[in-house]
PDB file of N, CA and C in Angstrom:
ATOM      1  N   MET E  30       0.591  13.291  -9.411  1.00  0.00           N
ATOM      2  CA  MET E  30       1.026  11.600  -9.453  1.00  0.00           C
ATOM      3  C   MET E  30       0.914  11.076  -8.022  1.00  0.00           C
ATOM      4  N   ILE E  31       0.322   9.853  -7.968  1.00  0.00           N
ATOM      5  CA  ILE E  31       0.252   9.070  -6.755  1.00  0.00           C
ATOM      6  C   ILE E  31       1.790   8.224  -6.705  1.00  0.00           C
ATOM      7  N   ARG E  32       2.687   8.404  -5.495  1.00  0.00           N
ATOM      8  CA  ARG E  32       3.546   7.634  -5.395  1.00  0.00           C
ATOM      9  C   ARG E  32       3.363   6.536  -4.396  1.00  0.00           C
ATOM     10  N   VAL E  33       3.819   5.314  -4.642  1.00  0.00           N
ATOM     11  CA  VAL E  33       3.582   4.349  -3.630  1.00  0.00           C
ATOM     12  C   VAL E  33       5.021   3.851  -3.513  1.00  0.00           C
ATOM     13  N   LYS E  34       5.378   3.564  -2.033  1.00  0.00           N
ATOM     14  CA  LYS E  34       6.659   3.067  -1.882  1.00  0.00           C
ATOM     15  C   LYS E  34       6.285   1.638  -0.986  1.00  0.00           C
ATOM     16  N   ILE E  35       6.820   0.545  -1.576  1.00  0.00           N
ATOM     17  CA  ILE E  35       6.735  -0.733  -0.765  1.00  0.00           C
ATOM     18  C   ILE E  35       8.234  -0.859  -0.234  1.00  0.00           C
ATOM     19  N   LYS E  36       7.910  -0.961   1.117  1.00  0.00           N
ATOM     20  CA  LYS E  36       9.399  -1.352   1.729  1.00  0.00           C
ATOM     21  C   LYS E  36       9.414  -2.773   2.065  1.00  0.00           C
ATOM     22  N   ARG E  37      10.678  -3.615   1.695  1.00  0.00           N
ATOM     23  CA  ARG E  37      10.995  -5.030   2.129  1.00  0.00           C
ATOM     24  C   ARG E  37      12.138  -5.174   2.726  1.00  0.00           C
ATOM     25  N   LYS E  38      12.105  -6.263   3.433  1.00  0.00           N
ATOM     26  CA  LYS E  38      13.142  -6.665   4.191  1.00  0.00           C
ATOM     27  C   LYS E  38      13.919  -7.555   3.193  1.00  0.00           C
ATOM     28  N   PRO E  39      15.382  -8.048   3.537  1.00  0.00           N
ATOM     29  CA  PRO E  39      15.950  -8.670   2.529  1.00  0.00           C
ATOM     30  C   PRO E  39      15.367 -10.157   2.077  1.00  0.00           C
ATOM     31  N   ASP E  40      14.487 -10.661   3.168  1.00  0.00           N
ATOM     32  CA  ASP E  40      14.189 -11.943   2.814  1.00  0.00           C
ATOM     33  C   ASP E  40      12.538 -11.780   1.831  1.00  0.00           C
ATOM     34  N   GLY E  41      12.485 -10.451   1.339  1.00  0.00           N
ATOM     35  CA  GLY E  41      11.304 -10.053   0.644  1.00  0.00           C
ATOM     36  C   GLY E  41      10.023  -9.595   1.265  1.00  0.00           C
ATOM     37  N   ARG E  42       9.790  -9.875   2.591  1.00  0.00           N
ATOM     38  CA  ARG E  42       8.590  -9.427   3.037  1.00  0.00           C
ATOM     39  C   ARG E  42       8.455  -7.989   3.389  1.00  0.00           C
ATOM     40  N   ILE E  43       7.125  -7.596   3.214  1.00  0.00           N
ATOM     41  CA  ILE E  43       6.896  -6.242   3.244  1.00  0.00           C
ATOM     42  C   ILE E  43       6.820  -5.782   4.922  1.00  0.00           C
ATOM     43  N   TYR E  44       7.476  -4.643   5.139  1.00  0.00           N
ATOM     44  CA  TYR E  44       7.282  -4.110   6.373  1.00  0.00           C
ATOM     45  C   TYR E  44       6.790  -2.620   6.605  1.00  0.00           C
ATOM     46  N   SER E  45       6.719  -2.053   5.351  1.00  0.00           N
ATOM     47  CA  SER E  45       5.858  -0.767   5.455  1.00  0.00           C
ATOM     48  C   SER E  45       5.519  -0.336   4.029  1.00  0.00           C
ATOM     49  N   PHE E  46       4.593   0.393   3.935  1.00  0.00           N
ATOM     50  CA  PHE E  46       4.163   1.026   2.627  1.00  0.00           C
ATOM     51  C   PHE E  46       3.741   2.441   3.043  1.00  0.00           C
ATOM     52  N   GLN E  47       3.881   3.298   1.808  1.00  0.00           N
ATOM     53  CA  GLN E  47       3.534   4.660   1.904  1.00  0.00           C
ATOM     54  C   GLN E  47       2.818   4.918   0.478  1.00  0.00           C
ATOM     55  N   VAL E  48       1.649   5.743   0.884  1.00  0.00           N
ATOM     56  CA  VAL E  48       0.920   6.201  -0.521  1.00  0.00           C
ATOM     57  C   VAL E  48       0.950   7.582  -0.421  1.00  0.00           C
ATOM     58  N   LYS E  49       1.439   8.477  -1.296  1.00  0.00           N
ATOM     59  CA  LYS E  49       1.305   9.916  -1.260  1.00  0.00           C
ATOM     60  C   LYS E  49       1.123  10.537  -2.638  1.00  0.00           C
ATOM     61  N   GLY E  50       0.407  11.780  -2.514  1.00  0.00           N
ATOM     62  CA  GLY E  50      -0.165  12.334  -3.446  1.00  0.00           C
ATOM     63  C   GLY E  50      -1.456  12.188  -3.980  1.00  0.00           C
ATOM     64  N   HIS E  51      -1.740  12.847  -5.068  1.00  0.00           N
ATOM     65  CA  HIS E  51      -2.931  12.712  -5.923  1.00  0.00           C
ATOM     66  C   HIS E  51      -2.679  12.311  -7.465  1.00  0.00           C
ATOM     67  N   ALA E  52      -3.437  11.669  -8.081  1.00  0.00           N
ATOM     68  CA  ALA E  52      -3.340  11.295  -9.300  1.00  0.00           C
ATOM     69  C   ALA E  52      -3.444  12.335 -10.343  1.00  0.00           C
ATOM     70  N   MET E  53      -4.400  13.155 -10.301  1.00  0.00           N
ATOM     71  CA  MET E  53      -4.842  14.277 -11.048  1.00  0.00           C
ATOM     72  C   MET E  53      -5.329  13.682 -12.385  1.00  0.00           C
ATOM     73  N   TYR E  54      -5.742  12.555 -12.384  1.00  0.00           N
ATOM     74  CA  TYR E  54      -6.185  12.040 -13.638  1.00  0.00           C
ATOM     75  C   TYR E  54      -7.596  12.675 -14.171  1.00  0.00           C
ATOM     76  N   ASP E  55      -8.268  13.248 -13.200  1.00  0.00           N
ATOM     77  CA  ASP E  55      -9.497  13.923 -13.306  1.00  0.00           C
ATOM     78  C   ASP E  55      -9.726  14.943 -12.135  1.00  0.00           C
ATOM     79  N   GLU E  56     -10.847  15.573 -11.882  1.00  0.00           N
ATOM     80  CA  GLU E  56     -11.137  16.479 -10.900  1.00  0.00           C
ATOM     81  C   GLU E  56     -11.610  15.638  -9.824  1.00  0.00           C
ATOM     82  N   PRO E  57     -11.339  16.247  -8.352  1.00  0.00           N
ATOM     83  CA  PRO E  57     -11.728  15.524  -7.339  1.00  0.00           C
ATOM     84  C   PRO E  57     -13.222  14.873  -7.349  1.00  0.00           C
ATOM     85  N   GLY E  58     -13.457  13.970  -7.029  1.00  0.00           N
ATOM     86  CA  GLY E  58     -14.622  13.317  -7.100  1.00  0.00           C
ATOM     87  C   GLY E  58     -15.031  12.376  -8.232  1.00  0.00           C
ATOM     88  N   LYS E  59     -14.092  12.620  -9.271  1.00  0.00           N
ATOM     89  CA  LYS E  59     -14.291  11.702 -10.692  1.00  0.00           C
ATOM     90  C   LYS E  59     -12.901  11.108 -10.889  1.00  0.00           C
ATOM     91  N   ASP E  60     -12.133  11.261 -10.108  1.00  0.00           N
ATOM     92  CA  ASP E  60     -10.618  10.632 -10.359  1.00  0.00           C
ATOM     93  C   ASP E  60     -10.781   9.319 -10.174  1.00  0.00           C
ATOM     94  N   ILE E  61     -10.753   8.405 -10.948  1.00  0.00           N
ATOM     95  CA  ILE E  61     -10.941   6.839 -10.801  1.00  0.00           C
ATOM     96  C   ILE E  61      -9.562   6.237 -10.440  1.00  0.00           C
ATOM     97  N   VAL E  62      -8.456   6.779 -10.935  1.00  0.00           N
ATOM     98  CA  VAL E  62      -7.201   6.665 -10.520  1.00  0.00           C
ATOM     99  C   VAL E  62      -7.042   6.555  -8.978  1.00  0.00           C
ATOM    100  N   CYS E  63      -7.294   7.761  -8.536  1.00  0.00           N
ATOM    101  CA  CYS E  63      -6.963   8.206  -7.083  1.00  0.00           C
ATOM    102  C   CYS E  63      -8.065   7.194  -6.101  1.00  0.00           C
ATOM    103  N   ALA E  64      -9.198   7.051  -6.619  1.00  0.00           N
ATOM    104  CA  ALA E  64     -10.233   6.324  -6.023  1.00  0.00           C
ATOM    105  C   ALA E  64      -9.854   4.770  -5.992  1.00  0.00           C
ATOM    106  N   GLY E  65      -9.427   4.267  -7.052  1.00  0.00           N
ATOM    107  CA  GLY E  65      -8.805   2.727  -7.179  1.00  0.00           C
ATOM    108  C   GLY E  65      -7.822   2.697  -6.110  1.00  0.00           C
ATOM    109  N   VAL E  66      -6.801   3.426  -6.296  1.00  0.00           N
ATOM    110  CA  VAL E  66      -5.571   3.328  -5.343  1.00  0.00           C
ATOM    111  C   VAL E  66      -6.067   3.385  -3.734  1.00  0.00           C
ATOM    112  N   SER E  67      -6.948   4.278  -3.572  1.00  0.00           N
ATOM    113  CA  SER E  67      -7.343   4.484  -2.055  1.00  0.00           C
ATOM    114  C   SER E  67      -8.202   3.303  -1.671  1.00  0.00           C
ATOM    115  N   ALA E  68      -9.069   2.716  -2.524  1.00  0.00           N
ATOM    116  CA  ALA E  68      -9.758   1.654  -2.198  1.00  0.00           C
ATOM    117  C   ALA E  68      -8.840   0.187  -2.063  1.00  0.00           C
ATOM    118  N   VAL E  69      -7.943   0.124  -2.900  1.00  0.00           N
ATOM    119  CA  VAL E  69      -7.111  -0.870  -2.614  1.00  0.00           C
ATOM    120  C   VAL E  69      -6.084  -0.759  -1.309  1.00  0.00           C
ATOM    121  N   THR E  70      -5.534   0.431  -1.013  1.00  0.00           N
ATOM    122  CA  THR E  70      -4.625   0.421  -0.017  1.00  0.00           C
ATOM    123  C   THR E  70      -5.387   0.768   1.484  1.00  0.00           C
ATOM    124  N   VAL E  71      -6.507   1.237   1.656  1.00  0.00           N
ATOM    125  CA  VAL E  71      -7.326   1.572   2.691  1.00  0.00           C
ATOM    126  C   VAL E  71      -8.029   0.318   2.900  1.00  0.00           C
ATOM    127  N   GLY E  72      -8.692  -0.560   1.775  1.00  0.00           N
ATOM    128  CA  GLY E  72      -9.191  -1.715   1.991  1.00  0.00           C
ATOM    129  C   GLY E  72      -8.361  -2.910   2.629  1.00  0.00           C
ATOM    130  N   THR E  73      -7.098  -2.737   2.108  1.00  0.00           N
ATOM    131  CA  THR E  73      -6.045  -3.652   2.658  1.00  0.00           C
ATOM    132  C   THR E  73      -5.878  -3.261   4.043  1.00  0.00           C
ATOM    133  N   VAL E  74      -5.732  -2.175   4.573  1.00  0.00           N
ATOM    134  CA  VAL E  74      -5.462  -1.916   5.988  1.00  0.00           C
ATOM    135  C   VAL E  74      -7.009  -2.439   6.873  1.00  0.00           C
ATOM    136  N   ASN E  75      -8.032  -2.321   6.207  1.00  0.00           N
ATOM    137  CA  ASN E  75      -9.316  -2.715   6.535  1.00  0.00           C
ATOM    138  C   ASN E  75      -9.229  -4.324   6.943  1.00  0.00           C
ATOM    139  N   SER E  76      -8.957  -4.788   5.811  1.00  0.00           N
ATOM    140  CA  SER E  76      -8.969  -6.364   5.728  1.00  0.00           C
ATOM    141  C   SER E  76      -7.887  -7.197   6.719  1.00  0.00           C
ATOM    142  N   VAL E  77      -6.795  -6.315   6.926  1.00  0.00           N
ATOM    143  CA  VAL E  77      -5.862  -6.842   7.872  1.00  0.00           C
ATOM    144  C   VAL E  77      -6.441  -6.759   9.335  1.00  0.00           C
ATOM    145  N   GLU E  78      -7.131  -5.644   9.557  1.00  0.00           N
ATOM    146  CA  GLU E  78      -7.845  -5.447  10.859  1.00  0.00           C
ATOM    147  C   GLU E  78      -8.849  -6.248  11.167  1.00  0.00           C
ATOM    148  N   ALA E  79      -9.747  -6.477  10.135  1.00  0.00           N
ATOM    149  CA  ALA E  79     -10.837  -7.263  10.185  1.00  0.00           C
ATOM    150  C   ALA E  79     -10.674  -8.671  10.109  1.00  0.00           C
ATOM    151  N   LEU E  80      -9.730  -9.232   9.124  1.00  0.00           N
ATOM    152  CA  LEU E  80      -9.599 -10.655   9.111  1.00  0.00           C
ATOM    153  C   LEU E  80      -8.651 -11.221  10.004  1.00  0.00           C
ATOM    154  N   LEU E  81      -7.492 -10.500  10.508  1.00  0.00           N
ATOM    155  CA  LEU E  81      -6.474 -10.938  11.376  1.00  0.00           C
ATOM    156  C   LEU E  81      -6.557 -10.452  12.751  1.00  0.00           C
ATOM    157  N   GLY E  82      -7.153  -9.469  13.030  1.00  0.00           N
ATOM    158  CA  GLY E  82      -7.323  -8.911  14.341  1.00  0.00           C
ATOM    159  C   GLY E  82      -6.383  -8.082  14.780  1.00  0.00           C
ATOM    160  N   ILE E  83      -5.406  -7.677  13.912  1.00  0.00           N
ATOM    161  CA  ILE E  83      -4.408  -6.893  14.087  1.00  0.00           C
ATOM    162  C   ILE E  83      -4.586  -5.361  13.777  1.00  0.00           C
ATOM    163  N   GLN E  84      -4.450  -4.575  14.766  1.00  0.00           N
ATOM    164  CA  GLN E  84      -4.505  -3.203  14.877  1.00  0.00           C
ATOM    165  C   GLN E  84      -3.087  -2.620  14.254  1.00  0.00           C
ATOM    166  N   LEU E  85      -3.058  -2.089  12.994  1.00  0.00           N
ATOM    167  CA  LEU E  85      -2.003  -1.681  12.372  1.00  0.00           C
ATOM    168  C   LEU E  85      -1.524  -0.114  12.820  1.00  0.00           C
ATOM    169  N   LYS E  86      -0.283   0.063  12.801  1.00  0.00           N
ATOM    170  CA  LYS E  86       0.193   1.461  13.046  1.00  0.00           C
ATOM    171  C   LYS E  86       0.128   2.121  11.571  1.00  0.00           C
ATOM    172  N   THR E  87      -0.573   3.030  11.744  1.00  0.00           N
ATOM    173  CA  THR E  87      -1.109   3.840  10.534  1.00  0.00           C
ATOM    174  C   THR E  87      -0.886   5.300  10.663  1.00  0.00           C
ATOM    175  N   GLN E  88      -0.628   6.008   9.724  1.00  0.00           N
ATOM    176  CA  GLN E  88      -0.898   7.550   9.776  1.00  0.00           C
ATOM    177  C   GLN E  88      -1.547   7.938   8.493  1.00  0.00           C
ATOM    178  N   ALA E  89      -2.745   8.448   8.579  1.00  0.00           N
ATOM    179  CA  ALA E  89      -3.613   9.067   7.600  1.00  0.00           C
ATOM    180  C   ALA E  89      -3.911  10.400   7.448  1.00  0.00           C
ATOM    181  N   LYS E  90      -3.860  11.062   6.406  1.00  0.00           N
ATOM    182  CA  LYS E  90      -4.323  12.238   6.351  1.00  0.00           C
ATOM    183  C   LYS E  90      -4.535  12.517   4.685  1.00  0.00           C
ATOM    184  N   HIS E  91      -5.281  13.721   4.209  1.00  0.00           N
ATOM    185  CA  HIS E  91      -5.407  14.119   2.889  1.00  0.00           C
ATOM    186  C   HIS E  91      -4.227  13.895   2.232  1.00  0.00           C
ATOM    187  N   GLY E  92      -4.209  12.798   1.055  1.00  0.00           N
ATOM    188  CA  GLY E  92      -3.097  12.709   0.064  1.00  0.00           C
ATOM    189  C   GLY E  92      -1.736  11.771   0.673  1.00  0.00           C
ATOM    190  N   LEU E  93      -2.206  11.120   1.932  1.00  0.00           N
ATOM    191  CA  LEU E  93      -0.986  10.339   2.581  1.00  0.00           C
ATOM    192  C   LEU E  93      -1.573   9.328   3.426  1.00  0.00           C
ATOM    193  N   LEU E  94      -1.129   8.088   3.314  1.00  0.00           N
ATOM    194  CA  LEU E  94      -1.404   6.900   4.054  1.00  0.00           C
ATOM    195  C   LEU E  94       0.040   6.153   4.269  1.00  0.00           C
ATOM    196  N   GLU E  95       0.414   6.184   5.461  1.00  0.00           N
ATOM    197  CA  GLU E  95       1.721   5.299   5.900  1.00  0.00           C
ATOM    198  C   GLU E  95       1.406   4.264   6.980  1.00  0.00           C
ATOM    199  N   VAL E  96       1.807   2.926   6.438  1.00  0.00           N
ATOM    200  CA  VAL E  96       1.472   1.757   7.226  1.00  0.00           C
ATOM    201  C   VAL E  96       2.832   1.213   7.538  1.00  0.00           C
ATOM    202  N   ASP E  97       2.830   0.874   8.886  1.00  0.00           N
ATOM    203  CA  ASP E  97       4.241   0.126   9.475  1.00  0.00           C
ATOM    204  C   ASP E  97       3.830  -1.254  10.068  1.00  0.00           C
ATOM    205  N   VAL E  98       4.358  -2.137   9.467  1.00  0.00           N
ATOM    206  CA  VAL E  98       3.987  -3.512  10.218  1.00  0.00           C
ATOM    207  C   VAL E  98       5.169  -4.324  10.571  1.00  0.00           C
ATOM    208  N   SER E  99       6.198  -3.520  10.809  1.00  0.00           N
ATOM    209  CA  SER E  99       7.545  -4.101  11.189  1.00  0.00           C
ATOM    210  C   SER E  99       7.585  -4.591  12.520  1.00  0.00           C
ATOM    211  N   GLU E 100       6.800  -4.189  13.392  1.00  0.00           N
ATOM    212  CA  GLU E 100       6.604  -4.730  14.747  1.00  0.00           C
ATOM    213  C   GLU E 100       5.897  -6.002  14.754  1.00  0.00           C
ATOM    214  N   LEU E 101       5.272  -6.397  13.658  1.00  0.00           N
ATOM    215  CA  LEU E 101       4.442  -7.479  13.619  1.00  0.00           C
ATOM    216  C   LEU E 101       5.182  -8.702  12.788  1.00  0.00           C
ATOM    217  N   ALA E 102       6.446  -8.460  12.319  1.00  0.00           N
ATOM    218  CA  ALA E 102       7.117  -9.273  11.530  1.00  0.00           C
ATOM    219  C   ALA E 102       7.321 -10.840  12.261  1.00  0.00           C
ATOM    220  N   ASP E 103       7.438 -10.870  13.372  1.00  0.00           N
ATOM    221  CA  ASP E 103       7.689 -12.217  13.889  1.00  0.00           C
ATOM    222  C   ASP E 103       6.457 -12.806  14.629  1.00  0.00           C
ATOM    223  N   ASN E 104       5.276 -12.210  14.254  1.00  0.00           N
ATOM    224  CA  ASN E 104       3.958 -12.697  14.634  1.00  0.00           C
ATOM    225  C   ASN E 104       3.555 -14.095  14.027  1.00  0.00           C
ATOM    226  N   VAL E 105       2.893 -14.892  14.741  1.00  0.00           N
ATOM    227  CA  VAL E 105       2.247 -16.118  14.058  1.00  0.00           C
ATOM    228  C   VAL E 105       1.476 -15.746  12.881  1.00  0.00           C
ATOM    229  N   LEU E 106       0.757 -14.524  12.789  1.00  0.00           N
ATOM    230  CA  LEU E 106      -0.196 -14.164  11.716  1.00  0.00           C
ATOM    231  C   LEU E 106       0.708 -13.712  10.476  1.00  0.00           C
ATOM    232  N   ASP E 107       2.113 -13.663  10.744  1.00  0.00           N
ATOM    233  CA  ASP E 107       2.836 -13.094   9.626  1.00  0.00           C
ATOM    234  C   ASP E 107       2.619 -13.408   8.155  1.00  0.00           C
ATOM    235  N   GLU E 108       2.401 -14.742   8.024  1.00  0.00           N
ATOM    236  CA  GLU E 108       2.335 -15.520   6.640  1.00  0.00           C
ATOM    237  C   GLU E 108       0.906 -14.915   5.970  1.00  0.00           C
ATOM    238  N   LYS E 109      -0.150 -14.741   6.782  1.00  0.00           N
ATOM    239  CA  LYS E 109      -1.354 -14.247   6.125  1.00  0.00           C
ATOM    240  C   LYS E 109      -1.131 -12.736   5.960  1.00  0.00           C
ATOM    241  N   LEU E 110      -0.605 -12.198   7.068  1.00  0.00           N
ATOM    242  CA  LEU E 110      -0.514 -10.761   6.856  1.00  0.00           C
ATOM    243  C   LEU E 110       0.358 -10.493   5.280  1.00  0.00           C
ATOM    244  N   GLN E 111       1.367 -11.209   5.325  1.00  0.00           N
ATOM    245  CA  GLN E 111       2.229 -10.858   4.018  1.00  0.00           C
ATOM    246  C   GLN E 111       1.146 -11.309   2.787  1.00  0.00           C
ATOM    247  N   MET E 112       0.491 -12.284   2.931  1.00  0.00           N
ATOM    248  CA  MET E 112      -0.427 -12.671   1.718  1.00  0.00           C
ATOM    249  C   MET E 112      -1.276 -11.613   1.361  1.00  0.00           C
ATOM    250  N   ILE E 113      -1.739 -10.832   2.270  1.00  0.00           N
ATOM    251  CA  ILE E 113      -2.874  -9.659   2.174  1.00  0.00           C
ATOM    252  C   ILE E 113      -2.098  -8.513   1.421  1.00  0.00           C
ATOM    253  N   LEU E 114      -0.761  -8.243   2.098  1.00  0.00           N
ATOM    254  CA  LEU E 114      -0.131  -7.174   1.639  1.00  0.00           C
ATOM    255  C   LEU E 114       0.383  -7.455   0.154  1.00  0.00           C
ATOM    256  N   GLU E 115       0.736  -8.568  -0.186  1.00  0.00           N
ATOM    257  CA  GLU E 115       1.282  -8.984  -1.552  1.00  0.00           C
ATOM    258  C   GLU E 115       0.002  -8.845  -2.423  1.00  0.00           C
ATOM    259  N   SER E 116      -1.202  -9.093  -2.073  1.00  0.00           N
ATOM    260  CA  SER E 116      -2.347  -9.107  -2.965  1.00  0.00           C
ATOM    261  C   SER E 116      -2.468  -7.393  -3.170  1.00  0.00           C
ATOM    262  N   MET E 117      -2.377  -6.577  -2.233  1.00  0.00           N
ATOM    263  CA  MET E 117      -2.308  -5.290  -2.361  1.00  0.00           C
ATOM    264  C   MET E 117      -1.342  -4.889  -3.475  1.00  0.00           C
ATOM    265  N   VAL E 118      -0.098  -5.218  -3.731  1.00  0.00           N
ATOM    266  CA  VAL E 118       0.840  -4.927  -4.505  1.00  0.00           C
ATOM    267  C   VAL E 118       0.461  -5.391  -5.819  1.00  0.00           C
ATOM    268  N   VAL E 119      -0.161  -6.566  -6.073  1.00  0.00           N
ATOM    269  CA  VAL E 119      -0.512  -7.107  -7.374  1.00  0.00           C
ATOM    270  C   VAL E 119      -1.664  -6.118  -7.950  1.00  0.00           C
ATOM    271  N   MET E 120      -2.656  -5.786  -6.867  1.00  0.00           N
ATOM    272  CA  MET E 120      -3.516  -4.792  -7.484  1.00  0.00           C
ATOM    273  C   MET E 120      -3.215  -3.361  -7.918  1.00  0.00           C
ATOM    274  N   LEU E 121      -2.245  -3.040  -7.046  1.00  0.00           N
ATOM    275  CA  LEU E 121      -1.389  -1.673  -7.401  1.00  0.00           C
ATOM    276  C   LEU E 121      -0.839  -1.667  -8.869  1.00  0.00           C
ATOM    277  N   GLN E 122      -0.064  -2.940  -9.076  1.00  0.00           N
ATOM    278  CA  GLN E 122       0.617  -3.029 -10.336  1.00  0.00           C
ATOM    279  C   GLN E 122      -0.306  -3.207 -11.487  1.00  0.00           C
ATOM    280  N   THR E 123      -1.658  -3.809 -11.163  1.00  0.00           N
ATOM    281  CA  THR E 123      -2.706  -3.882 -12.199  1.00  0.00           C
ATOM    282  C   THR E 123      -2.974  -2.456 -12.660  1.00  0.00           C
ATOM    283  N   ILE E 124      -3.317  -1.504 -11.573  1.00  0.00           N
ATOM    284  CA  ILE E 124      -3.706  -0.271 -11.780  1.00  0.00           C
ATOM    285  C   ILE E 124      -2.592   0.590 -12.613  1.00  0.00           C
ATOM    286  N   LYS E 125      -1.413   0.293 -12.184  1.00  0.00           N
ATOM    287  CA  LYS E 125      -0.227   0.956 -12.974  1.00  0.00           C
ATOM    288  C   LYS E 125      -0.071   0.599 -14.324  1.00  0.00           C
ATOM    289  N   GLN E 126      -0.573  -0.649 -14.745  1.00  0.00           N
ATOM    290  CA  GLN E 126      -0.320  -1.178 -16.122  1.00  0.00           C
ATOM    291  C   GLN E 126      -1.388  -0.257 -16.872  1.00  0.00           C
ATOM    292  N   SER E 127      -2.551   0.107 -16.340  1.00  0.00           N
ATOM    293  CA  SER E 127      -3.208   0.853 -17.326  1.00  0.00           C
ATOM    294  C   SER E 127      -3.220   2.430 -17.239  1.00  0.00           C
ATOM    295  N   TYR E 128      -2.637   2.867 -15.993  1.00  0.00           N
ATOM    296  CA  TYR E 128      -2.732   4.343 -15.740  1.00  0.00           C
ATOM    297  C   TYR E 128      -1.279   4.579 -15.312  1.00  0.00           C
ATOM    298  N   SER E 129       0.015   4.318 -16.009  1.00  0.00           N
ATOM    299  CA  SER E 129       1.227   4.451 -15.451  1.00  0.00           C
ATOM    300  C   SER E 129       1.729   5.820 -15.443  1.00  0.00           C
ATOM    301  N   ALA E 130       0.944   6.762 -16.263  1.00  0.00           N
ATOM    302  CA  ALA E 130       1.246   8.180 -16.221  1.00  0.00           C
ATOM    303  C   ALA E 130       0.847   8.947 -14.713  1.00  0.00           C
ATOM    304  N   TYR E 131       0.111   8.108 -14.005  1.00  0.00           N
ATOM    305  CA  TYR E 131      -0.643   8.650 -12.816  1.00  0.00           C
ATOM    306  C   TYR E 131      -0.153   8.128 -11.452  1.00  0.00           C
ATOM    307  N   ILE E 132       0.485   6.934 -11.563  1.00  0.00           N
ATOM    308  CA  ILE E 132       1.001   6.234 -10.264  1.00  0.00           C
ATOM    309  C   ILE E 132       2.513   5.671 -10.628  1.00  0.00           C
ATOM    310  N   ASP E 133       3.256   6.010  -9.550  1.00  0.00           N
ATOM    311  CA  ASP E 133       4.608   5.446  -9.568  1.00  0.00           C
ATOM    312  C   ASP E 133       4.699   4.380  -8.321  1.00  0.00           C
ATOM    313  N   LEU E 134       4.862   3.128  -8.853  1.00  0.00           N
ATOM    314  CA  LEU E 134       5.090   2.119  -7.762  1.00  0.00           C
ATOM    315  C   LEU E 134       6.700   1.714  -7.535  1.00  0.00           C
ATOM    316  N   GLN E 135       7.239   1.809  -6.269  1.00  0.00           N
ATOM    317  CA  GLN E 135       8.327   1.625  -6.050  1.00  0.00           C
ATOM    318  C   GLN E 135       8.646   0.684  -5.057  1.00  0.00           C
ATOM    319  N   GLU E 136       9.385  -0.212  -5.216  1.00  0.00           N
ATOM    320  CA  GLU E 136       9.762  -1.519  -4.030  1.00  0.00           C
ATOM    321  C   GLU E 136      11.132  -1.527  -3.832  1.00  0.00           C
ATOM    322  N   ASN E 137      11.556  -1.210  -2.335  1.00  0.00           N
ATOM    323  CA  ASN E 137      12.720  -1.159  -1.999  1.00  0.00           C
ATOM    324  C   ASN E 137      13.008  -2.176  -0.944  1.00  0.00           C
ATOM    325  N   LYS E 138      14.334  -2.808  -1.024  1.00  0.00           N
ATOM    326  CA  LYS E 138      14.725  -3.923   0.090  1.00  0.00           C
ATOM    327  C   LYS E 138      15.597  -2.957   1.033  1.00  0.00           C
ATOM    328  N   LYS E 139      15.402  -3.476   2.361  1.00  0.00           N
ATOM    329  CA  LYS E 139      16.204  -2.926   3.347  1.00  0.00           C
ATOM    330  C   LYS E 139      17.672  -2.998   3.444  1.00  0.00           C
TER     331      LYS E 139
END
């Protein structure tokens, strides 16, 4: 199962997210759930970096992606950053609606 943890500040702003594990929906290379989650989350990081010019603090390895944006919270670009991150959450919720046995999505406030 893929476990996604979205961490929010008390005001609701996202300050980090972690994606860990594998869906095991199908064999590697054919796992559409894993591919979808990877496309959404890695695509979000790439979008932030390309569109906003922000280099995110990330850790990525097989089966793990951790992203920390807490140092950017007071940045002028924060509103745009939050919009991109909220878009990611909506896309992940959409995947979960169809494949809830393969993805766990948790949102925690600080």
